[in-house]
PDB file of C-alpha atoms and ligand atoms in Angstrom:
ATOM      1  CA  MET A   7      43.070 -10.604  12.827  1.00  0.00           C
ATOM      2  CA  THR A   8      42.478 -14.660  12.524  1.00  0.00           C
ATOM      3  CA  ALA A   9      43.215 -17.298  15.107  1.00  0.00           C
ATOM      4  CA  ASP A  10      46.536 -18.568  15.819  1.00  0.00           C
ATOM      5  CA  PRO A  11      46.462 -21.181  12.320  1.00  0.00           C
ATOM      6  CA  ARG A  12      48.316 -23.933  14.421  1.00  0.00           C
ATOM      7  CA  PRO A  13      46.028 -26.928  16.198  1.00  0.00           C
ATOM      8  CA  ALA A  14      45.886 -27.277  19.761  1.00  0.00           C
ATOM      9  CA  THR A  15      47.019 -31.227  20.037  1.00  0.00           C
ATOM     10  CA  ASP A  16      44.355 -33.244  19.355  1.00  0.00           C
ATOM     11  CA  GLU A  17      43.860 -35.666  21.382  1.00  0.00           C
ATOM     12  CA  THR A  18      42.278 -37.889  17.948  1.00  0.00           C
ATOM     13  CA  ALA A  19      44.842 -37.010  15.887  1.00  0.00           C
ATOM     14  CA  THR A  20      47.011 -39.883  14.214  1.00  0.00           C
ATOM     15  CA  PRO A  21      51.205 -39.462  15.579  1.00  0.00           C
ATOM     16  CA  ALA A  22      51.895 -38.291  12.477  1.00  0.00           C
ATOM     17  CA  GLN A  23      49.784 -35.267  13.048  1.00  0.00           C
ATOM     18  CA  ARG A  24      50.362 -34.400  16.256  1.00  0.00           C
ATOM     19  CA  PRO A  25      52.815 -31.706  16.265  1.00  0.00           C
ATOM     20  CA  PRO A  26      51.169 -28.244  15.716  1.00  0.00           C
ATOM     21  CA  GLY A  27      52.332 -26.696  12.335  1.00  0.00           C
ATOM     22  CA  ARG A  28      55.159 -24.983  12.589  1.00  0.00           C
ATOM     23  CA  PHE A  29      56.241 -22.432   9.795  1.00  0.00           C
ATOM     24  CA  LEU A  30      60.039 -21.814   9.245  1.00  0.00           C
ATOM     25  CA  THR A  31      62.092 -19.921   7.012  1.00  0.00           C
ATOM     26  CA  PHE A  32      65.349 -19.480   5.170  1.00  0.00           C
ATOM     27  CA  GLU A  33      67.457 -16.058   4.220  1.00  0.00           C
ATOM     28  CA  GLY A  34      70.593 -14.932   3.197  1.00  0.00           C
ATOM     29  CA  GLY A  35      72.113 -13.823  -0.086  1.00  0.00           C
ATOM     30  CA  GLU A  36      73.010 -15.088  -3.304  1.00  0.00           C
ATOM     31  CA  GLY A  37      74.897 -18.165  -2.767  1.00  0.00           C
ATOM     32  CA  ALA A  38      74.496 -19.215   0.778  1.00  0.00           C
ATOM     33  CA  GLY A  39      72.970 -22.757  -0.343  1.00  0.00           C
ATOM     34  CA  LYS A  40      69.488 -21.536   1.285  1.00  0.00           C
ATOM     35  CA  SER A  41      67.848 -24.600  -1.117  1.00  0.00           C
ATOM     36  CA  SER A  42      69.597 -27.545  -0.316  1.00  0.00           C
ATOM     37  CA  ARG A  43      70.144 -27.311   3.258  1.00  0.00           C
ATOM     38  CA  VAL A  44      65.853 -26.469   3.016  1.00  0.00           C
ATOM     39  CA  ALA A  45      65.593 -29.821   1.335  1.00  0.00           C
ATOM     40  CA  GLU A  46      67.919 -32.162   3.661  1.00  0.00           C
ATOM     41  CA  LEU A  47      66.143 -30.148   7.160  1.00  0.00           C
ATOM     42  CA  ALA A  48      62.985 -31.001   5.608  1.00  0.00           C
ATOM     43  CA  GLU A  49      63.990 -35.102   5.196  1.00  0.00           C
ATOM     44  CA  ARG A  50      65.389 -34.856   8.584  1.00  0.00           C
ATOM     45  CA  LEU A  51      61.858 -33.265   9.891  1.00  0.00           C
ATOM     46  CA  ARG A  52      59.990 -36.121   7.669  1.00  0.00           C
ATOM     47  CA  ARG A  53      61.868 -38.946   9.378  1.00  0.00           C
ATOM     48  CA  ARG A  54      60.623 -38.305  12.608  1.00  0.00           C
ATOM     49  CA  GLY A  55      57.128 -38.295  10.664  1.00  0.00           C
ATOM     50  CA  VAL A  56      56.496 -34.711  10.108  1.00  0.00           C
ATOM     51  CA  GLU A  57      53.946 -33.621   7.134  1.00  0.00           C
ATOM     52  CA  VAL A  58      57.144 -31.132   5.956  1.00  0.00           C
ATOM     53  CA  VAL A  59      55.665 -28.849   3.322  1.00  0.00           C
ATOM     54  CA  VAL A  60      58.728 -26.940   0.911  1.00  0.00           C
ATOM     55  CA  THR A  61      58.171 -24.150  -0.321  1.00  0.00           C
ATOM     56  CA  ARG A  62      59.546 -20.730  -1.852  1.00  0.00           C
ATOM     57  CA  GLU A  63      59.018 -16.689  -2.399  1.00  0.00           C
ATOM     58  CA  PRO A  64      58.839 -15.214  -4.790  1.00  0.00           C
ATOM     59  CA  GLY A  65      56.566 -17.575  -5.552  1.00  0.00           C
ATOM     60  CA  GLY A  66      55.296 -21.264  -4.284  1.00  0.00           C
ATOM     61  CA  SER A  67      51.576 -20.631  -5.035  1.00  0.00           C
ATOM     62  CA  PRO A  68      50.144 -20.341  -8.778  1.00  0.00           C
ATOM     63  CA  GLY A  69      49.252 -17.532  -8.126  1.00  0.00           C
ATOM     64  CA  ALA A  70      52.726 -16.241  -7.409  1.00  0.00           C
ATOM     65  CA  GLU A  71      54.734 -18.304  -9.527  1.00  0.00           C
ATOM     66  CA  VAL A  72      53.514 -16.335 -12.298  1.00  0.00           C
ATOM     67  CA  VAL A  73      54.294 -12.855 -10.299  1.00  0.00           C
ATOM     68  CA  ARG A  74      57.648 -14.752  -9.611  1.00  0.00           C
ATOM     69  CA  HIS A  75      58.539 -14.232 -13.540  1.00  0.00           C
ATOM     70  CA  VAL A  76      57.908 -11.125 -13.736  1.00  0.00           C
ATOM     71  CA  LEU A  77      59.674  -9.845 -11.197  1.00  0.00           C
ATOM     72  CA  LEU A  78      62.847 -12.152 -11.515  1.00  0.00           C
ATOM     73  CA  SER A  79      62.754 -11.766 -15.199  1.00  0.00           C
ATOM     74  CA  GLY A  80      63.327  -7.692 -14.513  1.00  0.00           C
ATOM     75  CA  GLY A  81      59.356  -6.972 -16.388  1.00  0.00           C
ATOM     76  CA  ALA A  82      58.980  -5.049 -13.879  1.00  0.00           C
ATOM     77  CA  GLU A  83      61.769  -2.900 -13.020  1.00  0.00           C
ATOM     78  CA  ALA A  84      61.116  -0.081 -14.446  1.00  0.00           C
ATOM     79  CA  PHE A  85      58.154   0.575 -13.074  1.00  0.00           C
ATOM     80  CA  GLY A  86      60.576   1.078 -10.057  1.00  0.00           C
ATOM     81  CA  PRO A  87      60.779   0.309  -6.517  1.00  0.00           C
ATOM     82  CA  LEU A  88      57.485   0.411  -5.072  1.00  0.00           C
ATOM     83  CA  ALA A  89      55.848  -1.411  -7.842  1.00  0.00           C
ATOM     84  CA  GLU A  90      58.252  -4.311  -7.265  1.00  0.00           C
ATOM     85  CA  ALA A  91      57.496  -3.984  -3.741  1.00  0.00           C
ATOM     86  CA  ILE A  92      53.952  -4.244  -4.495  1.00  0.00           C
ATOM     87  CA  LEU A  93      54.254  -7.114  -6.469  1.00  0.00           C
ATOM     88  CA  PHE A  94      55.958  -9.037  -4.289  1.00  0.00           C
ATOM     89  CA  ALA A  95      53.252  -8.456  -1.408  1.00  0.00           C
ATOM     90  CA  ALA A  96      51.293  -9.227  -3.569  1.00  0.00           C
ATOM     91  CA  ALA A  97      52.501 -12.685  -4.099  1.00  0.00           C
ATOM     92  CA  ARG A  98      53.246 -13.464  -0.576  1.00  0.00           C
ATOM     93  CA  ALA A  99      49.185 -12.961   0.017  1.00  0.00           C
ATOM     94  CA  ASP A 100      48.608 -15.745  -2.313  1.00  0.00           C
ATOM     95  CA  HIS A 101      51.562 -17.675  -1.158  1.00  0.00           C
ATOM     96  CA  VAL A 102      50.355 -17.613   2.552  1.00  0.00           C
ATOM     97  CA  ASP A 103      46.619 -17.749   1.308  1.00  0.00           C
ATOM     98  CA  GLN A 104      46.941 -21.205  -1.228  1.00  0.00           C
ATOM     99  CA  THR A 105      49.438 -22.528   0.408  1.00  0.00           C
ATOM    100  CA  ILE A 106      51.536 -21.298   3.881  1.00  0.00           C
ATOM    101  CA  ARG A 107      48.191 -21.971   5.857  1.00  0.00           C
ATOM    102  CA  PRO A 108      46.577 -24.696   4.846  1.00  0.00           C
ATOM    103  CA  ALA A 109      48.967 -26.302   5.477  1.00  0.00           C
ATOM    104  CA  LEU A 110      49.733 -24.788   8.844  1.00  0.00           C
ATOM    105  CA  THR A 111      46.222 -25.252   9.921  1.00  0.00           C
ATOM    106  CA  ARG A 112      46.619 -29.006   9.280  1.00  0.00           C
ATOM    107  CA  GLY A 113      49.086 -29.104  11.480  1.00  0.00           C
ATOM    108  CA  ALA A 114      52.245 -29.519   8.746  1.00  0.00           C
ATOM    109  CA  TRP A 115      55.056 -27.589   9.320  1.00  0.00           C
ATOM    110  CA  VAL A 116      56.003 -25.343   5.929  1.00  0.00           C
ATOM    111  CA  ILE A 117      59.792 -24.332   5.344  1.00  0.00           C
ATOM    112  CA  SER A 118      59.992 -21.612   3.039  1.00  0.00           C
ATOM    113  CA  ASP A 119      62.969 -20.360   0.963  1.00  0.00           C
ATOM    114  CA  ARG A 120      63.261 -16.863   1.358  1.00  0.00           C
ATOM    115  CA  PHE A 121      60.018 -14.763   3.046  1.00  0.00           C
ATOM    116  CA  TYR A 122      59.286 -10.928   4.272  1.00  0.00           C
ATOM    117  CA  ASP A 123      62.888 -10.682   5.620  1.00  0.00           C
ATOM    118  CA  SER A 124      63.799 -10.439   1.901  1.00  0.00           C
ATOM    119  CA  THR A 125      61.159  -7.889   1.385  1.00  0.00           C
ATOM    120  CA  ARG A 126      63.055  -5.924   4.425  1.00  0.00           C
ATOM    121  CA  VAL A 127      66.394  -6.719   2.735  1.00  0.00           C
ATOM    122  CA  TYR A 128      66.277  -6.091  -0.655  1.00  0.00           C
ATOM    123  CA  GLN A 129      63.044  -3.471  -1.179  1.00  0.00           C
ATOM    124  CA  GLY A 130      63.111  -1.999   2.148  1.00  0.00           C
ATOM    125  CA  ALA A 131      66.941  -1.326   3.666  1.00  0.00           C
ATOM    126  CA  THR A 132      69.368  -1.593   0.225  1.00  0.00           C
ATOM    127  CA  GLY A 133      66.154  -0.911  -2.176  1.00  0.00           C
ATOM    128  CA  ASP A 134      64.760   2.437  -1.647  1.00  0.00           C
ATOM    129  CA  VAL A 135      61.217   1.469  -0.082  1.00  0.00           C
ATOM    130  CA  PRO A 136      60.470   3.699   3.339  1.00  0.00           C
ATOM    131  CA  GLY A 137      60.414   1.027   6.172  1.00  0.00           C
ATOM    132  CA  ASP A 138      56.944   2.170   6.675  1.00  0.00           C
ATOM    133  CA  THR A 139      56.014   1.144   3.420  1.00  0.00           C
ATOM    134  CA  VAL A 140      57.930  -2.008   3.523  1.00  0.00           C
ATOM    135  CA  ALA A 141      55.698  -2.813   7.267  1.00  0.00           C
ATOM    136  CA  ALA A 142      52.604  -2.206   6.097  1.00  0.00           C
ATOM    137  CA  LEU A 143      52.668  -3.862   3.018  1.00  0.00           C
ATOM    138  CA  GLU A 144      53.951  -7.136   5.355  1.00  0.00           C
ATOM    139  CA  GLU A 145      50.596  -6.540   7.438  1.00  0.00           C
ATOM    140  CA  ILE A 146      48.518  -6.877   4.393  1.00  0.00           C
ATOM    141  CA  ALA A 147      50.266  -9.708   2.917  1.00  0.00           C
ATOM    142  CA  VAL A 148      50.957 -11.869   5.868  1.00  0.00           C
ATOM    143  CA  ASP A 149      48.141 -11.225   8.646  1.00  0.00           C
ATOM    144  CA  ASP A 150      49.062 -13.598  11.132  1.00  0.00           C
ATOM    145  CA  VAL A 151      51.254 -16.004   9.844  1.00  0.00           C
ATOM    146  CA  ARG A 152      54.660 -15.098  10.847  1.00  0.00           C
ATOM    147  CA  PRO A 153      57.688 -17.585  10.755  1.00  0.00           C
ATOM    148  CA  ASP A 154      57.959 -18.891  14.344  1.00  0.00           C
ATOM    149  CA  LEU A 155      61.961 -19.431  13.169  1.00  0.00           C
ATOM    150  CA  THR A 156      63.983 -18.105  10.448  1.00  0.00           C
ATOM    151  CA  ILE A 157      67.849 -19.497   9.643  1.00  0.00           C
ATOM    152  CA  LEU A 158      70.030 -17.231   8.084  1.00  0.00           C
ATOM    153  CA  LEU A 159      72.928 -18.437   6.334  1.00  0.00           C
ATOM    154  CA  ASP A 160      75.646 -16.476   6.454  1.00  0.00           C
ATOM    155  CA  VAL A 161      78.601 -15.751   4.070  1.00  0.00           C
ATOM    156  CA  PRO A 162      81.049 -13.272   3.158  1.00  0.00           C
ATOM    157  CA  VAL A 163      79.609 -11.564  -0.371  1.00  0.00           C
ATOM    158  CA  GLU A 164      82.696 -12.878  -2.616  1.00  0.00           C
ATOM    159  CA  ILE A 165      82.143 -16.141  -1.908  1.00  0.00           C
ATOM    160  CA  GLY A 166      78.718 -15.926  -2.220  1.00  0.00           C
ATOM    161  CA  MET A 167      78.646 -13.854  -6.092  1.00  0.00           C
ATOM    162  CA  ALA A 168      81.196 -17.137  -7.110  1.00  0.00           C
ATOM    163  CA  ARG A 169      78.837 -19.876  -6.008  1.00  0.00           C
ATOM    164  CA  ALA A 170      75.919 -18.155  -7.577  1.00  0.00           C
ATOM    165  CA  ALA A 171      77.790 -17.635 -10.588  1.00  0.00           C
ATOM    166  CA  ALA A 172      79.209 -21.298 -10.535  1.00  0.00           C
ATOM    167  CA  ARG A 173      75.086 -22.348  -9.654  1.00  0.00           C
ATOM    168  CA  ARG A 174      74.534 -20.392 -12.611  1.00  0.00           C
ATOM    169  CA  GLY A 175      76.760 -21.543 -15.400  1.00  0.00           C
ATOM    170  CA  ALA A 176      76.310 -19.815 -19.076  1.00  0.00           C
ATOM    171  CA  ASP A 177      72.355 -18.928 -17.984  1.00  0.00           C
ATOM    172  CA  VAL A 178      72.714 -14.448 -17.211  1.00  0.00           C
ATOM    173  CA  ALA A 179      72.317 -13.337 -13.263  1.00  0.00           C
ATOM    174  CA  ASP A 180      68.668 -12.280 -12.710  1.00  0.00           C
ATOM    175  CA  ARG A 181      67.135  -9.056 -11.597  1.00  0.00           C
ATOM    176  CA  PHE A 182      68.948  -8.751  -7.983  1.00  0.00           C
ATOM    177  CA  GLU A 183      71.572 -11.109  -8.630  1.00  0.00           C
ATOM    178  CA  LYS A 184      73.190  -8.614 -11.269  1.00  0.00           C
ATOM    179  CA  GLU A 185      73.622  -6.138  -8.937  1.00  0.00           C
ATOM    180  CA  GLU A 186      76.827  -4.340  -7.886  1.00  0.00           C
ATOM    181  CA  LYS A 187      79.131  -6.147  -5.362  1.00  0.00           C
ATOM    182  CA  ASN A 188      78.317  -3.040  -2.673  1.00  0.00           C
ATOM    183  CA  VAL A 189      74.848  -3.765  -2.830  1.00  0.00           C
ATOM    184  CA  HIS A 190      75.248  -6.998  -1.912  1.00  0.00           C
ATOM    185  CA  GLU A 191      77.937  -6.597   1.051  1.00  0.00           C
ATOM    186  CA  SER A 192      74.999  -4.122   2.385  1.00  0.00           C
ATOM    187  CA  ARG A 193      72.311  -6.279   1.236  1.00  0.00           C
ATOM    188  CA  ARG A 194      74.966  -8.685   4.213  1.00  0.00           C
ATOM    189  CA  ARG A 195      74.482  -6.137   6.924  1.00  0.00           C
ATOM    190  CA  ALA A 196      71.071  -5.745   6.557  1.00  0.00           C
ATOM    191  CA  PHE A 197      70.042  -9.308   7.045  1.00  0.00           C
ATOM    192  CA  LEU A 198      72.279  -9.605   9.817  1.00  0.00           C
ATOM    193  CA  ALA A 199      70.293  -7.096  11.913  1.00  0.00           C
ATOM    194  CA  LEU A 200      67.450  -7.723  11.213  1.00  0.00           C
ATOM    195  CA  ALA A 201      68.804 -11.247  13.043  1.00  0.00           C
ATOM    196  CA  ARG A 202      70.280  -8.403  15.738  1.00  0.00           C
ATOM    197  CA  ALA A 203      66.917  -7.041  16.335  1.00  0.00           C
ATOM    198  CA  GLU A 204      64.788 -10.266  16.624  1.00  0.00           C
ATOM    199  CA  PRO A 205      67.193 -12.784  18.807  1.00  0.00           C
ATOM    200  CA  LYS A 206      64.468 -15.225  19.582  1.00  0.00           C
ATOM    201  CA  ARG A 207      63.450 -15.604  16.233  1.00  0.00           C
ATOM    202  CA  PHE A 208      66.140 -16.206  14.233  1.00  0.00           C
ATOM    203  CA  VAL A 209      69.453 -18.440  14.010  1.00  0.00           C
ATOM    204  CA  VAL A 210      72.433 -17.109  12.209  1.00  0.00           C
ATOM    205  CA  ILE A 211      74.600 -19.900  10.754  1.00  0.00           C
ATOM    206  CA  ASP A 212      78.106 -19.766   9.288  1.00  0.00           C
ATOM    207  CA  ALA A 213      77.177 -20.643   5.594  1.00  0.00           C
ATOM    208  CA  THR A 214      80.636 -20.868   4.487  1.00  0.00           C
ATOM    209  CA  ARG A 215      81.633 -24.929   6.065  1.00  0.00           C
ATOM    210  CA  ASP A 216      80.906 -27.742   4.050  1.00  0.00           C
ATOM    211  CA  PRO A 217      77.939 -28.306   3.201  1.00  0.00           C
ATOM    212  CA  ALA A 218      77.623 -31.090   6.081  1.00  0.00           C
ATOM    213  CA  THR A 219      78.400 -29.096   8.644  1.00  0.00           C
ATOM    214  CA  VAL A 220      76.035 -26.167   7.511  1.00  0.00           C
ATOM    215  CA  ALA A 221      73.431 -28.828   7.983  1.00  0.00           C
ATOM    216  CA  ASP A 222      74.024 -30.321  11.344  1.00  0.00           C
ATOM    217  CA  ALA A 223      73.854 -26.910  12.233  1.00  0.00           C
ATOM    218  CA  VAL A 224      70.813 -26.155  10.567  1.00  0.00           C
ATOM    219  CA  TRP A 225      69.566 -29.121  12.740  1.00  0.00           C
ATOM    220  CA  TYR A 226      71.184 -28.185  15.816  1.00  0.00           C
ATOM    221  CA  GLY A 227      69.616 -24.659  15.666  1.00  0.00           C
ATOM    222  CA  VAL A 228      65.865 -26.216  14.689  1.00  0.00           C
ATOM    223  CA  CYS A 229      65.808 -29.027  17.496  1.00  0.00           C
ATOM    224  CA  SER A 230      67.220 -26.383  20.051  1.00  0.00           C
ATOM    225  CA  ARG A 231      64.898 -23.514  19.447  1.00  0.00           C
ATOM    226  CA  LEU A 232      61.794 -25.365  18.663  1.00  0.00           C
ATOM    227  CA  GLY A 233      62.482 -27.948  21.522  1.00  0.00           C
ATOM    228  CA  LEU A 234      62.529 -31.437  19.653  1.00  0.00           C
ATOM    229  CA  PRO A 235      65.388 -34.021  21.082  1.00  0.00           C
ATOM    230  CA  GLU A 236      68.495 -33.627  18.442  1.00  0.00           C
ATOM    231  CA  LYS A 237      68.737 -37.810  17.822  1.00  0.00           C
ATOM    232  CA  ASP A 238      66.947 -39.377  15.609  1.00  0.00           C
TER     233      ASP A 238
HETATM  234  P1  TYD B  20      65.934 -16.963  -6.624  1.00  0.00           P
HETATM  235  O1  TYD B  20      66.237 -17.373  -8.184  1.00  0.00           O
HETATM  236  O2  TYD B  20      65.143 -17.961  -5.695  1.00  0.00           O
HETATM  237  O3  TYD B  20      67.395 -16.729  -5.642  1.00  0.00           O
HETATM  238  P2  TYD B  20      68.104 -17.523  -3.964  1.00  0.00           P
HETATM  239  O4  TYD B  20      68.941 -18.533  -4.465  1.00  0.00           O
HETATM  240  O5  TYD B  20      68.668 -16.087  -4.036  1.00  0.00           O
HETATM  241  O6  TYD B  20      66.383 -17.472  -3.047  1.00  0.00           O
HETATM  242  O7  TYD B  20      65.454 -15.316  -6.504  1.00  0.00           O
HETATM  243  C1  TYD B  20      64.768 -14.388  -5.890  1.00  0.00           C
HETATM  244  C2  TYD B  20      65.698 -13.363  -5.760  1.00  0.00           C
HETATM  245  O8  TYD B  20      64.273 -12.496  -5.642  1.00  0.00           O
HETATM  246  C3  TYD B  20      66.886 -12.856  -4.906  1.00  0.00           C
HETATM  247  O9  TYD B  20      67.909 -12.081  -5.816  1.00  0.00           O
HETATM  248  C4  TYD B  20      66.147 -12.315  -4.129  1.00  0.00           C
HETATM  249  C5  TYD B  20      64.750 -11.302  -4.892  1.00  0.00           C
HETATM  250  N1  TYD B  20      64.007 -10.916  -3.812  1.00  0.00           N
HETATM  251  C6  TYD B  20      63.188  -9.917  -3.309  1.00  0.00           C
HETATM  252  O10 TYD B  20      64.354  -8.955  -4.302  1.00  0.00           O
HETATM  253  N2  TYD B  20      62.094  -9.212  -2.498  1.00  0.00           N
HETATM  254  C7  TYD B  20      61.559 -10.657  -1.817  1.00  0.00           C
HETATM  255  O11 TYD B  20      60.507 -10.548  -1.405  1.00  0.00           O
HETATM  256  C8  TYD B  20      61.918 -12.213  -2.221  1.00  0.00           C
HETATM  257  C9  TYD B  20      61.160 -13.193  -1.550  1.00  0.00           C
HETATM  258  C10 TYD B  20      63.021 -12.360  -3.062  1.00  0.00           C
END
């Protein structure tokens, strides 16, 4: 175990550096609107003078982006669920080492579009990889870098799938999008179960509402959980 990567308050730091690094993750099924809500939250935090690093999984570092391509193209599917889970963990280890830990250490806030809860759900709960294997891979990949807050954007599967199809247009569905509706239903239930199991870490947001309302709910959730004043 390494030390807490977030620096203690440093009297010599400039105001923009003074907030200690925080790690936020967004999770949810297909078409929940994660990437737009991530971008809006980052912008709102930046207006407060916070350095924000926006990142995503799989990917988020040059090495992990290469693995992302292998995973989402379906190139690793033939090797089976365990091999895919190992590749997600390998990508995550690089992402943590190269991007997330350095940013937190210098006091930045990191917002990641997906992180280990996606592996717990996609490869674990709905993907045939045993829970203890998922947990062991997770421990190796992240060490002590665990989210302070996880925002789960929850939408019924029909709505999420319709939004994802509209966004995709003529492009083909990726390795994980293409699965049957009942698999997407199971994933939604699995995310909600994770949130119930760790209520202090998770904020669950009804993402069926219009984007501005969801963005405000995200902002309220972040401010109330992390002790920031809500008003600009
Ligand atoms: P992406 O194109 O980033 O889509 P989304 O908008 O849904 O986040 O695709 C990432 C896909 O990879 C998504 O279907 C979920 C899947 N995934 C896993 O199966 N396991 C993981 O650990 C992660 C991070 C993602």
